[in-house]
Amino acid sequence: MSSSSSKHESSNYIREKLKKYFRHSDFKSTLQKEAIKAILKRKQDVYVSMPTGSGKSLCYHLPGIMQENKITIVFSPLLALIKDQVDHLTKLKIRAESINSKMGAKERSNVLADLKSKKPETRFLYITPEQAATETFKDLMRDLVKYDKIAYVAVDEAHCVSQWGHDFRPDYLKLGRLRVEYPKIPWIALTATASKDVVVDIFKNLSLKEPVAKFKTPCFRKNLFYDVIFKNSIQDDFIHLKQFAEKCLKSSKDEDAKSNKKSCGIIYCRTRDHVEMVANGLTKQGIKTVAYHAGLKDLERKQVQEDWMSGKYPVISATVSFGMGVDKATVRFVVHWDVPQNTAAYYQESGRAGRDGHESFCRIYFCRNEVKSIDYLLKMDSQKDPKNQRAKRAQKDFEKIVNYCESISCRHQLFSKYFNDDEMPNCKRRCDVCKDRKKVEKAVEVYQQLSMNYYSEAVMADSSDMYGGGRMGLRQNEESYRESDNEYAGPSREEVAKKASTNFIREQLALRKNLAAAKELEMQPSAVMSRCKHAMSTSNKIPGLTTKKRESNLTMIADLLKKNIEICAEKNENPTNSLKYCDFEDIAADVEYRCFTPHKAISLYNRSIAKEYCALKKHNTDGIMIEALKNHIPKKRNVTGGSSECIKRKLDELESKETNGNSSSPKPVSSKLSGPKRMKKDSLEQTKINSFFVVKKSEGEDCGA
């Protein structure tokens, strides 16, 4: 071993370079340090698996910067992720560049010129796997190898190379050819989420040279608290979500923090309509939430992301396309409003919480209806092409995440088993099951009871002899069963066959209804949830105008009204009544509607909005209170939900009624869970618990939120 090599492997020397280039006094973990040492030797390929926020990037950043006059090529799946990494290195005064389809000809030419120079200033070159197949990159690669300018090739998010990975990218498969073509260059594969099968694929498809140096950190993150809430067991979804968000965002550390350093949250939804609905629902309750999905234009999505990153909006409601490449340390909660697609995806998405190491919360709002719909669609995909192993795997992976939600097992241990960790985590109350097992057992019991009741109602919706006499037949069979006191004489062969046939038909009917419900929910227009007046007629009345545009104008006006109150308050001038943001929205809705009503052309509508905007802004500049605010009388608002304390009391009452009966004999389902009023709800919604019973208030008791 040469003296130069020994020096590079010295712990003190490595730590010295760590502080010089990255301003860290020490490594995040021993495993991170050992991985860096192995990479510095440049004698074998290295595989690194670490949870989000554990410092995977440093494993190739530090060795790369320590190789003088050499370049590290990094393959990354998304331009957003590349931009984040390039910006991070640039702030540290380390030159990093990218070659991608978004850059201009001059910018590309400058980057290539530096890379081909005798001593390039660029230390890290970020490339998407799609770019690796272009002639420009192939020519560049030949030139860099010829003059021995490449230190390492790093493959970030390496799980994308596996067809069993949750984010498979076919272009990643081509990287293996590059590895074979240039065998002398050491490769580094990095990921946060890889099951046993995915790891096998990574080694095979990237053609990594055995033996590969493997560095794997257990997936347990002790600062994250995981729990599951069953939607059919809470009174009001949005009030429950709002209370949870408020609790997570409340932090004494935020008082003196800058806007972009304050606590924030992410809510993931499966459909665009759900994204818009959640954003509107929380904003109306006073938590400013912005929507992010593929239906927005590129500039709009970029602005939404920047608004959230800067702290203008503390909460972002988004589809799962949001998040990769977004590194915000103060995410205090990640909510999945709909069931995640699989365990690996959920672990990665929820792992965006608590990157600063402080306590954060990860929650799934679980809905049986949605599970039935998704499961049916996955089965259909599998049946269309029986040879499609990926479709079958997707179905099995979805079943695992459903099991995660419905089981009464430590949430962190389920992750560890999935990712094949050597040791099971010592959870110590870092999930709902380990914190209060009995409470979770009761919640699962109530959820299953209500789900069973809902399912029975759904399959019996059409009363017919074909289904064994419909509801009446079901009740008669149930009564005769109870009266028999479990003395079962045994059915005939014909009865068994008829019952099996009937059950099959009922199951198919339920699945079809759930599929139709899912499709109808996805097609539901966001205008239904709009704050604007007569939102449904927007595009019919004024061609080219959208509900989203009207909503944006309404919010802009409401913000100006709020600003006016704040300006006047500094001069001790206040309105007659105390106003909240929802009151500003009410006034703004009237103002926006005045602009909307008289016009049939979008240009005239925009002109009216501009006039109102200028008038309101002038009031703020002059410090004069807007007339509509002075004597505005707030609307009386009906509270549709209950506090968590109220919900707990009602669940306790239900439990006591179930346990106070005769324990020596089987107890029938409570009449309050099976009475004639049990299904007076929209077929698209799971039945809420308050539709099954009524709690009588004692004098002075208030269950309102």
GROMACS .gro file of C-alpha atoms in nm, residues 11 65 146 154 168 203 213 216 257 297 302 304 322 336 406 426 430 440 455 463 491 539 551 636 639 642 700:
model
   27
   11SER     CA    1  -0.965   0.854   0.983
   65ILE     CA    2  -1.399   1.558  -0.396
  146LYS     CA    3  -0.925   0.789  -2.241
  154ALA     CA    4  -2.258   0.652  -0.872
  168PHE     CA    5  -3.897   0.095  -1.181
  203PHE     CA    6  -2.634  -0.634  -0.841
  213ALA     CA    7  -1.874  -0.419  -0.046
  216LYS     CA    8  -2.670  -0.150   0.504
  257ALA     CA    9  -3.740   3.060   1.320
  297LYS     CA   10  -4.867   2.354  -1.556
  302LYS     CA   11  -4.268   2.494  -0.955
  304VAL     CA   12  -4.635   2.569  -0.554
  322PHE     CA   13  -4.417   1.523  -0.523
  336HIS     CA   14  -5.137   0.939   0.348
  406GLU     CA   15  -5.514  -0.392   0.957
  426ASN     CA   16  -3.662  -0.174   1.979
  430ARG     CA   17  -4.267   0.482   1.860
  440VAL     CA   18  -5.542  -0.028   1.871
  455TYR     CA   19  -7.035  -0.472   0.321
  463SER     CA   20  -8.357  -0.740  -0.300
  491PRO     CA   21  -7.731  -2.868   0.500
  539SER     CA   22  -6.662   2.745  -1.798
  551GLU     CA   23  -6.029   3.025  -0.656
  636LYS     CA   24  -7.308   3.128   1.187
  639VAL     CA   25  -6.977   2.240   1.333
  642GLY     CA   26  -6.650   1.631   1.714
  700GLY     CA   27  -7.368   2.190   2.981
   0.00000   0.00000   0.00000
